[in-house]
Short mmCIF file of C-alpha atoms and ligand atoms in Angstrom, two decimals:
data_model
loop_
_atom_site.label_atom_id
_atom_site.label_comp_id
_atom_site.label_asym_id
_atom_site.label_seq_id
_atom_site.Cartn_x
_atom_site.Cartn_y
_atom_site.Cartn_z
CA MET D 1 127.22 102.62 109.90
CA SER D 2 126.68 106.25 109.07
CA ILE D 3 127.50 107.90 105.78
CA ARG D 4 130.17 109.99 107.50
CA CYS D 5 132.41 107.05 108.41
CA GLN D 6 131.87 105.65 104.91
CA TRP D 7 133.07 108.84 103.30
CA PRO D 8 136.59 107.78 102.28
CA ALA D 9 135.19 104.69 100.63
CA MET D 10 132.40 106.75 99.05
CA LYS D 11 134.92 109.24 97.67
CA SER D 12 136.86 106.55 95.87
CA LEU D 13 133.61 105.16 94.49
CA LEU D 14 132.64 108.65 93.41
CA PHE D 15 135.87 109.02 91.53
CA ALA D 16 135.33 105.62 89.99
CA GLY D 17 131.97 106.95 88.76
CA LEU D 18 130.06 104.39 90.80
CA LEU D 19 128.22 106.69 93.18
CA PRO D 20 125.03 106.90 91.08
CA LEU D 21 124.78 103.12 91.28
CA LEU D 22 124.96 103.27 95.05
CA ILE D 23 122.35 105.98 95.34
CA ALA D 24 119.86 104.77 92.73
CA GLY D 25 118.99 101.27 93.67
CA ALA D 26 116.88 99.37 96.12
CA PRO D 27 118.56 98.02 99.25
CA PRO D 28 120.10 94.71 98.12
CA GLY D 29 118.11 92.75 100.70
CA ASP D 30 114.84 93.99 99.19
CA ILE D 31 115.58 92.91 95.63
CA ILE D 32 113.23 90.24 94.31
CA ALA D 33 114.47 87.89 91.59
CA GLU D 34 112.59 87.09 88.38
CA ALA D 35 113.16 83.37 88.97
CA ASP D 36 111.21 83.47 92.24
CA LEU D 37 108.22 85.07 90.53
CA ARG D 38 108.48 82.64 87.64
CA ALA D 39 108.25 79.61 89.93
CA HIS D 40 104.91 80.73 91.41
CA ILE D 41 103.48 81.64 88.02
CA ALA D 42 104.57 78.28 86.59
CA GLU D 43 102.62 76.58 89.37
CA LEU D 44 99.47 78.73 89.47
CA ALA D 45 99.11 79.01 85.68
CA SER D 46 99.72 75.32 85.05
CA ASP D 47 96.88 73.25 83.61
CA ALA D 48 96.56 71.44 86.96
CA TYR D 49 94.90 74.60 88.33
CA GLN D 50 92.29 74.55 85.55
CA GLY D 51 92.29 78.31 85.16
CA ARG D 52 91.54 79.03 88.86
CA ALA D 53 87.77 79.53 88.57
CA PRO D 54 85.94 80.20 91.87
CA GLY D 55 83.91 77.25 93.09
CA THR D 56 85.92 74.59 91.23
CA GLU D 57 88.66 72.11 92.09
CA GLY D 58 91.04 74.65 90.63
CA GLN D 59 89.92 76.95 93.44
CA THR D 60 90.76 74.37 96.12
CA ARG D 61 94.22 73.89 94.69
CA THR D 62 94.83 77.63 94.25
CA ILE D 63 93.83 78.78 97.71
CA GLY D 64 95.71 75.83 99.20
CA TYR D 65 98.87 76.87 97.35
CA ILE D 66 98.56 80.51 98.40
CA ALA D 67 97.93 79.69 102.07
CA ASP D 68 100.88 77.30 102.03
CA GLN D 69 103.13 79.92 100.42
CA PHE D 70 101.94 82.62 102.84
CA SER D 71 102.81 80.27 105.67
CA LYS D 72 106.24 79.49 104.20
CA ALA D 73 106.83 83.22 103.79
CA GLY D 74 106.36 83.56 107.54
CA LEU D 75 102.93 85.20 107.51
CA VAL D 76 100.31 84.45 110.13
CA SER D 77 96.69 83.90 109.18
CA ALA D 78 94.58 87.05 109.41
CA ALA D 79 91.27 85.57 108.27
CA THR D 80 88.45 85.70 110.81
CA ASP D 81 86.31 82.74 109.63
CA ARG D 82 88.97 80.05 109.81
CA PRO D 83 92.74 79.94 109.31
CA TRP D 84 93.74 81.75 106.11
CA PHE D 85 90.31 81.74 104.44
CA GLN D 86 87.50 84.27 104.48
CA THR D 87 84.33 82.67 103.10
CA VAL D 88 82.80 84.58 100.20
CA THR D 89 79.43 83.07 99.29
CA LEU D 90 78.54 83.65 95.66
CA VAL D 91 75.41 83.10 93.59
CA GLU D 92 75.64 82.56 89.87
CA ARG D 93 72.50 82.96 87.78
CA SER D 94 71.24 82.82 84.23
CA VAL D 95 67.77 83.37 82.79
CA SER D 96 66.04 80.27 81.44
CA ALA D 97 62.76 81.97 80.51
CA SER D 98 60.87 85.17 81.17
CA SER D 99 57.65 86.88 80.18
CA ALA D 100 56.02 90.27 80.66
CA ILE D 101 52.39 91.15 79.96
CA PHE D 102 50.95 94.60 80.61
CA THR D 103 47.16 94.97 80.57
CA ARG D 104 44.76 97.90 80.67
CA ASP D 105 41.20 97.11 81.76
CA GLY D 106 41.96 93.43 81.24
CA LYS D 107 43.23 93.92 77.69
CA PRO D 108 46.90 93.16 77.01
CA LEU D 109 48.97 95.84 75.29
CA ALA D 110 51.08 94.83 72.33
CA LEU D 111 54.70 94.94 73.47
CA ASP D 112 57.65 93.59 71.50
CA PRO D 113 59.24 91.00 73.84
CA GLY D 114 62.62 91.98 72.38
CA GLN D 115 62.30 95.36 74.11
CA ILE D 116 62.22 94.10 77.67
CA ALA D 117 64.48 91.79 79.67
CA LEU D 118 63.82 90.43 83.17
CA ARG D 119 65.69 88.41 85.76
CA GLY D 120 65.49 87.42 89.43
CA TRP D 121 67.30 85.57 92.21
CA GLN D 122 64.86 82.67 92.74
CA PRO D 123 64.31 79.61 90.52
CA LEU D 124 60.73 80.71 89.81
CA GLN D 125 59.33 84.15 90.41
CA ALA D 126 56.03 85.58 89.33
CA VAL D 127 54.14 88.81 89.84
CA ARG D 128 50.40 88.78 89.14
CA ALA D 129 48.18 91.78 88.41
CA ALA D 130 50.54 94.24 90.06
CA SER D 131 49.96 97.95 89.57
CA VAL D 132 52.54 99.78 87.50
CA VAL D 133 54.00 103.03 88.83
CA PHE D 134 56.58 105.43 87.44
CA PHE D 135 59.06 106.62 90.10
CA GLY D 136 61.26 108.89 87.96
CA TYR D 137 64.79 108.56 89.34
CA GLY D 138 63.53 106.98 92.55
CA ILE D 139 65.21 109.46 94.87
CA SER D 140 62.47 111.86 95.97
CA ASP D 141 61.33 111.58 99.60
CA ALA D 142 57.73 112.17 98.48
CA LEU D 143 57.47 108.83 96.60
CA PRO D 144 54.87 106.37 97.91
CA ASP D 145 55.56 102.95 99.44
CA PRO D 146 56.61 100.69 96.53
CA SER D 147 55.27 97.50 98.20
CA GLY D 148 53.81 95.08 95.69
CA ALA D 149 54.16 97.44 92.74
CA VAL D 150 56.01 97.11 89.46
CA VAL D 151 58.17 100.23 89.49
CA LEU D 152 59.44 101.84 86.29
CA LEU D 153 62.64 103.77 86.96
CA LEU D 154 64.85 105.97 84.78
CA ARG D 155 68.31 104.41 84.58
CA ASP D 156 70.19 107.51 83.46
CA THR D 157 70.41 110.44 85.83
CA PRO D 158 70.15 114.02 84.56
CA GLN D 159 73.32 115.87 83.55
CA GLY D 160 75.24 117.35 86.46
CA SER D 161 73.45 115.22 89.04
CA GLY D 162 76.62 113.95 90.65
CA GLU D 163 74.93 113.36 94.00
CA ILE D 164 72.37 110.84 92.73
CA PRO D 165 73.27 107.20 93.51
CA ASP D 166 73.86 104.86 90.58
CA PHE D 167 71.00 102.88 89.12
CA ALA D 168 71.78 99.59 90.88
CA THR D 169 71.75 101.32 94.28
CA ARG D 170 68.43 103.07 93.57
CA ARG D 171 66.90 99.86 92.18
CA ASN D 172 68.06 97.67 95.06
CA ALA D 173 66.69 100.10 97.64
CA LEU D 174 63.24 99.81 96.04
CA LEU D 175 63.40 96.01 95.80
CA ARG D 176 64.43 95.77 99.45
CA GLY D 177 61.64 98.23 100.22
CA GLY D 178 59.08 95.75 98.91
CA ALA D 179 58.66 96.53 95.20
CA ALA D 180 57.54 93.39 93.36
CA ALA D 181 59.71 94.38 90.41
CA VAL D 182 61.83 97.31 89.28
CA ILE D 183 62.24 97.84 85.56
CA GLY D 184 64.86 100.33 84.43
CA ILE D 185 64.18 102.45 81.38
CA ALA D 186 67.30 102.47 79.22
CA GLY D 187 68.43 105.83 77.87
CA GLY D 188 69.15 104.72 74.31
CA GLU D 189 68.96 101.77 71.96
CA THR D 190 72.69 100.90 72.29
CA ALA D 191 72.48 101.08 76.06
CA PHE D 192 69.52 98.70 76.01
CA GLU D 193 71.24 96.21 73.69
CA SER D 194 74.32 95.95 75.87
CA LEU D 195 72.19 95.65 79.02
CA ARG D 196 70.09 92.92 77.40
CA ARG D 197 73.25 91.02 76.45
CA GLY D 198 74.31 91.22 80.10
CA TYR D 199 70.92 89.82 81.21
CA ARG D 200 71.26 86.94 78.72
CA ARG D 201 74.82 86.17 79.76
CA GLY D 202 73.84 85.98 83.41
CA GLY D 203 76.35 86.72 86.12
CA THR D 204 77.57 86.21 89.63
CA ALA D 205 76.99 88.26 92.76
CA LEU D 206 77.76 88.11 96.44
CA ALA D 207 75.02 86.20 98.25
CA SER D 208 74.78 89.26 100.51
CA ALA D 209 73.86 91.39 97.49
CA VAL D 210 70.96 89.20 96.38
CA THR D 211 67.72 91.19 96.34
CA PRO D 212 64.11 90.06 96.50
CA GLY D 213 61.81 90.71 93.54
CA ILE D 214 62.34 90.85 89.81
CA ASP D 215 64.57 93.35 88.09
CA GLY D 216 64.41 94.30 84.47
CA VAL D 217 65.23 96.74 81.73
CA MET D 218 63.11 98.08 78.87
CA THR D 219 63.67 100.41 75.96
CA LEU D 220 62.51 104.01 76.12
CA GLU D 221 60.30 103.12 73.16
CA ALA D 222 58.53 100.34 75.08
CA ALA D 223 58.15 102.59 78.14
CA SER D 224 56.73 105.35 75.94
CA ALA D 225 54.15 102.93 74.55
CA LEU D 226 53.03 102.11 78.11
CA PHE D 227 52.80 105.80 79.04
CA HIS D 228 50.98 106.74 75.82
CA SER D 229 48.37 104.10 76.52
CA ASP D 230 47.48 106.21 79.57
CA GLY D 231 47.62 109.45 77.59
CA ILE D 232 50.84 110.56 79.25
CA ASP D 233 53.38 112.71 77.41
CA VAL D 234 56.78 111.14 78.03
CA ALA D 235 58.90 114.30 77.73
CA ALA D 236 56.71 116.09 80.30
CA LEU D 237 56.83 113.05 82.56
CA VAL D 238 60.64 112.91 82.54
CA GLU D 239 60.83 116.66 83.12
CA GLU D 240 58.50 116.43 86.13
CA ALA D 241 60.49 113.46 87.50
CA GLY D 242 63.48 115.73 88.09
CA THR D 243 61.68 117.89 90.66
CA PRO D 244 62.83 117.38 94.26
CA ASP D 245 59.39 116.51 95.67
CA TYR D 246 58.33 114.21 92.84
CA LYS D 247 55.44 112.00 94.00
CA GLY D 248 55.60 109.32 91.27
CA ARG D 249 52.72 108.41 89.03
CA ALA D 250 50.46 105.37 88.66
CA ILE D 251 50.23 104.39 84.99
CA GLY D 252 46.81 102.67 85.12
CA LEU D 253 48.22 99.33 83.99
CA GLU D 254 48.53 95.92 85.53
CA ALA D 255 51.58 93.74 85.00
CA ASP D 256 52.06 89.97 84.97
CA LEU D 257 55.75 89.14 85.08
CA SER D 258 57.52 85.84 85.44
CA VAL D 259 61.10 84.61 85.37
CA GLU D 260 62.67 81.18 85.51
CA MET D 261 66.27 81.20 86.65
CA THR D 262 69.09 78.69 86.79
CA LEU D 263 71.02 79.33 89.98
CA ARG D 264 74.13 77.99 91.65
CA ARG D 265 75.15 79.02 95.14
CA TYR D 266 78.67 78.17 96.30
CA ASP D 267 81.46 79.25 98.60
CA SER D 268 84.64 80.90 97.47
CA PHE D 269 87.42 82.35 99.61
CA ASN D 270 89.75 85.28 100.07
CA VAL D 271 93.13 84.16 101.42
CA ILE D 272 94.40 86.53 104.13
CA GLY D 273 97.72 86.62 105.93
CA LYS D 274 99.72 89.31 107.66
CA VAL D 275 103.15 90.41 108.79
CA GLU D 276 102.60 91.49 112.37
CA GLY D 277 103.69 95.00 113.18
CA SER D 278 105.19 96.11 116.49
CA ALA D 279 102.30 98.56 117.09
CA PRO D 280 99.20 97.33 115.21
CA GLU D 281 97.07 99.98 116.94
CA LYS D 282 98.82 102.46 114.64
CA GLY D 283 96.97 100.98 111.68
CA ALA D 284 97.47 98.58 108.82
CA VAL D 285 98.65 98.48 105.22
CA LEU D 286 97.03 96.13 102.69
CA VAL D 287 98.57 94.48 99.65
CA THR D 288 95.79 92.97 97.53
CA GLY D 289 95.65 90.97 94.31
CA HIS D 290 93.12 88.58 92.82
CA TRP D 291 93.81 84.86 92.56
CA ASP D 292 90.82 83.94 90.43
CA HIS D 293 90.68 83.64 86.69
CA LEU D 294 88.23 82.38 84.06
CA GLY D 295 88.65 78.61 84.39
CA LEU D 296 87.55 76.49 81.43
CA CYS D 297 86.81 79.26 79.00
CA ARG D 298 86.33 77.38 75.73
CA SER D 299 83.72 74.82 74.84
CA GLU D 300 84.33 71.10 75.10
CA GLY D 301 86.36 69.79 72.20
CA ALA D 302 88.49 72.94 71.82
CA ALA D 303 92.22 72.23 71.51
CA ASP D 304 92.91 74.29 74.67
CA ARG D 305 90.01 74.99 76.99
CA ILE D 306 91.92 76.41 79.92
CA CYS D 307 92.33 80.13 80.47
CA ASN D 308 95.48 79.86 82.59
CA GLY D 309 95.76 83.53 83.52
CA ALA D 310 99.55 83.59 83.82
CA VAL D 311 99.75 87.38 83.51
CA ASP D 312 96.19 87.94 84.82
CA ASN D 313 96.80 87.43 87.69
CA ALA D 314 99.13 84.57 88.64
CA SER D 315 101.84 87.21 88.20
CA GLY D 316 100.28 89.49 90.81
CA ILE D 317 99.93 86.64 93.32
CA ALA D 318 103.58 85.70 92.69
CA LEU D 319 104.59 89.29 93.42
CA MET D 320 102.46 89.34 96.57
CA ILE D 321 104.01 86.16 97.99
CA GLU D 322 107.58 87.35 97.42
CA VAL D 323 106.87 90.85 98.76
CA ALA D 324 105.35 89.24 101.86
CA ARG D 325 108.49 87.15 102.42
CA LYS D 326 110.80 90.18 102.16
CA LEU D 327 108.70 92.22 104.55
CA ARG D 328 108.43 89.36 107.03
CA PHE D 329 112.14 88.65 107.13
CA GLY D 330 113.24 92.30 107.02
CA PRO D 331 113.03 94.74 109.95
CA GLN D 332 109.70 94.41 111.77
CA PRO D 333 107.22 97.04 110.54
CA VAL D 334 105.34 99.23 113.02
CA ARG D 335 101.93 98.68 111.40
CA ASP D 336 100.49 95.32 110.45
CA ILE D 337 100.86 94.54 106.75
CA TYR D 338 97.99 92.42 105.38
CA PHE D 339 98.16 90.33 102.23
CA VAL D 340 94.73 89.68 100.75
CA ALA D 341 94.45 87.34 97.78
CA THR D 342 90.92 88.06 96.58
CA THR D 343 88.45 85.85 94.77
CA ALA D 344 85.91 86.64 92.03
CA GLU D 345 87.59 89.81 90.78
CA GLU D 346 86.71 88.71 87.27
CA ASN D 347 83.03 88.67 88.29
CA GLY D 348 83.11 92.31 89.34
CA LEU D 349 85.59 92.75 92.20
CA LEU D 350 83.41 90.55 94.43
CA GLY D 351 86.09 89.19 96.77
CA ALA D 352 87.29 92.73 97.48
CA ARG D 353 83.67 93.78 98.11
CA ALA D 354 83.24 90.87 100.52
CA PHE D 355 86.39 91.98 102.32
CA VAL D 356 85.13 95.53 102.87
CA GLU D 357 81.75 94.15 104.02
CA ARG D 358 83.44 92.01 106.68
CA PRO D 359 86.98 93.37 106.94
CA ALA D 360 89.71 91.44 108.74
CA VAL D 361 90.84 94.82 110.08
CA PRO D 362 88.48 97.81 110.61
CA LEU D 363 88.43 99.94 107.45
CA ASP D 364 89.24 103.15 109.32
CA ARG D 365 92.51 101.60 110.46
CA ILE D 366 93.65 100.80 106.92
CA GLN D 367 96.18 103.44 105.95
CA ALA D 368 96.77 102.40 102.35
CA VAL D 369 95.99 99.69 99.82
CA LEU D 370 98.41 98.55 97.12
CA ASN D 371 96.61 96.39 94.56
CA VAL D 372 98.63 94.24 92.18
CA ASP D 373 97.20 92.92 88.93
CA THR D 374 98.65 91.92 85.57
CA VAL D 375 102.27 92.71 86.37
CA ALA D 376 104.25 90.48 83.97
CA LEU D 377 104.49 92.40 80.70
CA ALA D 378 107.15 95.11 80.71
CA PRO D 379 110.93 94.67 80.67
CA LYS D 380 113.36 96.01 83.26
CA GLY D 381 113.73 99.77 83.29
CA THR D 382 110.13 100.55 82.34
CA PRO D 383 108.63 103.45 84.32
CA ILE D 384 105.90 102.60 86.83
CA ALA D 385 102.35 103.60 85.94
CA VAL D 386 100.30 104.84 88.88
CA ILE D 387 96.63 103.92 88.68
CA GLY D 388 94.86 106.21 91.13
CA ARG D 389 97.37 109.06 91.30
CA GLY D 390 96.48 112.39 92.88
CA GLY D 391 95.96 111.40 96.49
CA LYS D 392 97.86 111.06 99.72
CA LEU D 393 100.01 108.22 98.40
CA ASP D 394 101.75 110.41 95.80
CA ALA D 395 104.41 111.56 98.27
CA PRO D 396 105.41 108.11 99.60
CA ILE D 397 105.37 106.76 96.03
CA ALA D 398 107.79 109.51 94.98
CA ARG D 399 109.97 108.68 97.97
CA ALA D 400 110.01 104.97 97.12
CA ALA D 401 110.89 105.89 93.54
CA ALA D 402 113.84 107.96 94.78
CA ILE D 403 115.04 105.12 97.02
CA THR D 404 114.79 102.49 94.30
CA GLY D 405 115.86 104.69 91.39
CA ARG D 406 112.63 103.92 89.53
CA ALA D 407 110.98 106.37 87.15
CA ILE D 408 107.27 107.11 87.56
CA ASP D 409 105.22 107.42 84.38
CA PRO D 410 104.09 111.07 84.43
CA ASP D 411 100.82 110.70 82.49
CA ASN D 412 97.49 109.39 83.78
CA GLU D 413 96.66 107.14 80.83
CA ALA D 414 96.50 104.02 82.97
CA ASP D 415 93.65 105.51 85.04
CA GLU D 416 91.42 104.11 82.31
CA TYR D 417 91.62 100.89 84.35
CA LEU D 418 90.88 102.54 87.71
CA SER D 419 87.39 101.09 88.16
CA ARG D 420 88.36 97.67 86.81
CA GLN D 421 90.71 96.64 89.60
CA ASP D 422 90.19 95.66 93.24
CA GLY D 423 91.72 98.88 94.55
CA ALA D 424 88.59 100.73 93.41
CA VAL D 425 86.51 98.99 96.11
CA PHE D 426 88.77 100.41 98.84
CA ALA D 427 88.96 103.84 97.20
CA GLU D 428 85.13 103.96 97.27
CA LYS D 429 85.41 103.64 101.05
CA GLY D 430 87.78 106.61 101.21
CA ILE D 431 90.92 104.52 101.72
CA PRO D 432 93.97 105.65 99.74
CA ALA D 433 94.43 102.89 97.13
CA VAL D 434 96.69 102.66 94.11
CA MET D 435 97.91 100.10 91.64
CA LEU D 436 101.56 100.52 90.69
CA VAL D 437 102.71 98.56 87.70
CA SER D 438 105.24 99.06 84.94
CA ALA D 439 103.13 96.87 82.62
CA PHE D 440 100.58 99.68 82.36
CA SER D 441 102.96 102.49 81.42
CA ASP D 442 103.86 101.04 78.03
CA LYS D 443 100.53 101.44 76.28
CA PRO D 444 101.37 99.74 72.96
CA ARG D 445 102.69 96.71 74.86
CA LEU D 446 99.66 96.60 77.16
CA ASP D 447 97.25 96.99 74.24
CA ALA D 448 99.03 94.20 72.34
CA TYR D 449 98.42 91.92 75.33
CA LEU D 450 94.83 93.03 75.85
CA SER D 451 93.97 92.40 72.21
CA SER D 452 95.59 88.95 72.07
CA ARG D 453 96.33 86.66 75.02
CA TYR D 454 94.20 88.54 77.59
CA HIS D 455 91.30 86.41 78.90
CA GLY D 456 92.16 83.66 76.42
CA PRO D 457 93.78 80.21 76.58
CA ASP D 458 97.10 81.71 75.46
CA ASP D 459 97.69 83.70 78.65
CA GLU D 460 100.27 81.09 79.64
CA LEU D 461 103.77 81.18 81.04
CA THR D 462 106.38 80.68 78.30
CA ASP D 463 110.15 81.07 78.03
CA THR D 464 109.56 84.53 76.60
CA THR D 465 107.22 85.76 79.36
CA GLU D 466 108.75 89.07 80.41
CA LEU D 467 109.36 89.32 84.15
CA GLY D 468 111.98 92.06 84.31
CA GLY D 469 109.51 94.84 85.07
CA ALA D 470 107.52 92.61 87.43
CA ALA D 471 110.60 91.84 89.53
CA GLU D 472 111.45 95.54 89.75
CA ASP D 473 107.83 96.31 90.65
CA ALA D 474 107.99 93.65 93.36
CA THR D 475 111.06 95.26 94.89
CA PHE D 476 109.34 98.65 94.67
CA HIS D 477 106.39 97.26 96.65
CA VAL D 478 108.71 96.04 99.41
CA VAL D 479 110.21 99.51 99.80
CA LEU D 480 106.90 101.34 99.53
CA ALA D 481 104.96 99.02 101.86
CA ARG D 482 107.68 99.46 104.47
CA LEU D 483 107.38 103.27 104.20
CA LEU D 484 103.59 103.09 104.46
CA ALA D 485 103.80 100.83 107.50
CA ASP D 486 105.84 103.44 109.35
CA PRO D 487 103.70 106.16 111.04
CA LYS D 488 106.74 108.47 110.99
CA GLU D 489 106.74 108.29 107.18
CA PHE D 490 103.02 108.22 106.39
CA SER D 491 99.52 108.59 107.77
CA ARG D 492 96.43 108.87 105.65
ZN1 LIG K 501 91.06 89.47 84.12
#
């Protein structure tokens, strides 16, 4: 029915002062109820899920629940490995022991072991009598073949060198190119301390990202001692390293390095479903959110060992499931709409990285990504924060805000979290990606959560868990995803 034939009814509503209510509000069929979100959070954040750590029984239960809910919401599987699940092989490592000895003419140099940290990706790795070379930033085409060498590399790039790849990229290229080891030289003492803590803590990576060789970090002081032993002036060396045709420099030392690692390799999974569009060749829209959390996060004997992750991110998965249901049972979209529940976000956005490595839909066909994370904090009526504003999605977001009568938070404060959410992985690939969440527009409320329950055993669902904003955000995602799935409304 058109507005014209409604006019008499509209006029009486107008006189009754009700017109604003009619205009500012999501279509009733798109409205998602708090109770529906609450039910999923109650399940996923219950102790039975053991904090949803990848590679545990909690994982099996979690991905099973999500696949089942996707299926009940009318989605079809869009995973390519097997129904619903994309395998994401992970390797977890920690250093059990390491040693580094540098010798000149057979004589070891005194080096404080506290100023160097090493690690690898094999249980036992050793490098014997390897020559030590300084490669500067490791980007010049004139550098020699690194095969078999222990390469010293500056971690920090010079000011204004926006084009230079980050340290991990430069290091990994050398390790894959045959370097026996790459040791980064930390810019400052604080930088070294935090890097060393990271080495001690260990970590998890995609199996596909595992490199050969040993990687390490040393203080500038330790590196200077090595250079001085060869009569090299460090300041001059760093200066020279910035020249475009830098050839590197042998230091006249031999290195014996060894590391002993504890490793665990296991499979985790992204859960992927879709609402089929009428013309999938016109592209796809992705809604993403991570299912994983920290698992048993306190030592044995603690009163509560389980980090339940009710807000982070059972709430986002709840939103995703309900948004999927609305989109599936509403008018059929033109584009496919994918729902990707990612794993290992807490380990560094690894599930999202695995998705872009082996995407269920070619990346150039993805029109937009809406990531949802940590949605259950703000009450009804809170403006929506946009993480990743300033791109092509601004216009459709504004349109969805007009349709739903939602206010958009005008400042960019929430962009502080831009690189810490799965959307960043898609944005790196040039795909428009945003995270839209009212929980991030109320900074005092967000900070209160981050400094208390966040990543602790108290991130649980309680009677006072606020879901008003989350429900409104869910409805907003229904309206926005539908706009984005329509080529007449949006193309990237
Ligand atoms: Zn988290």
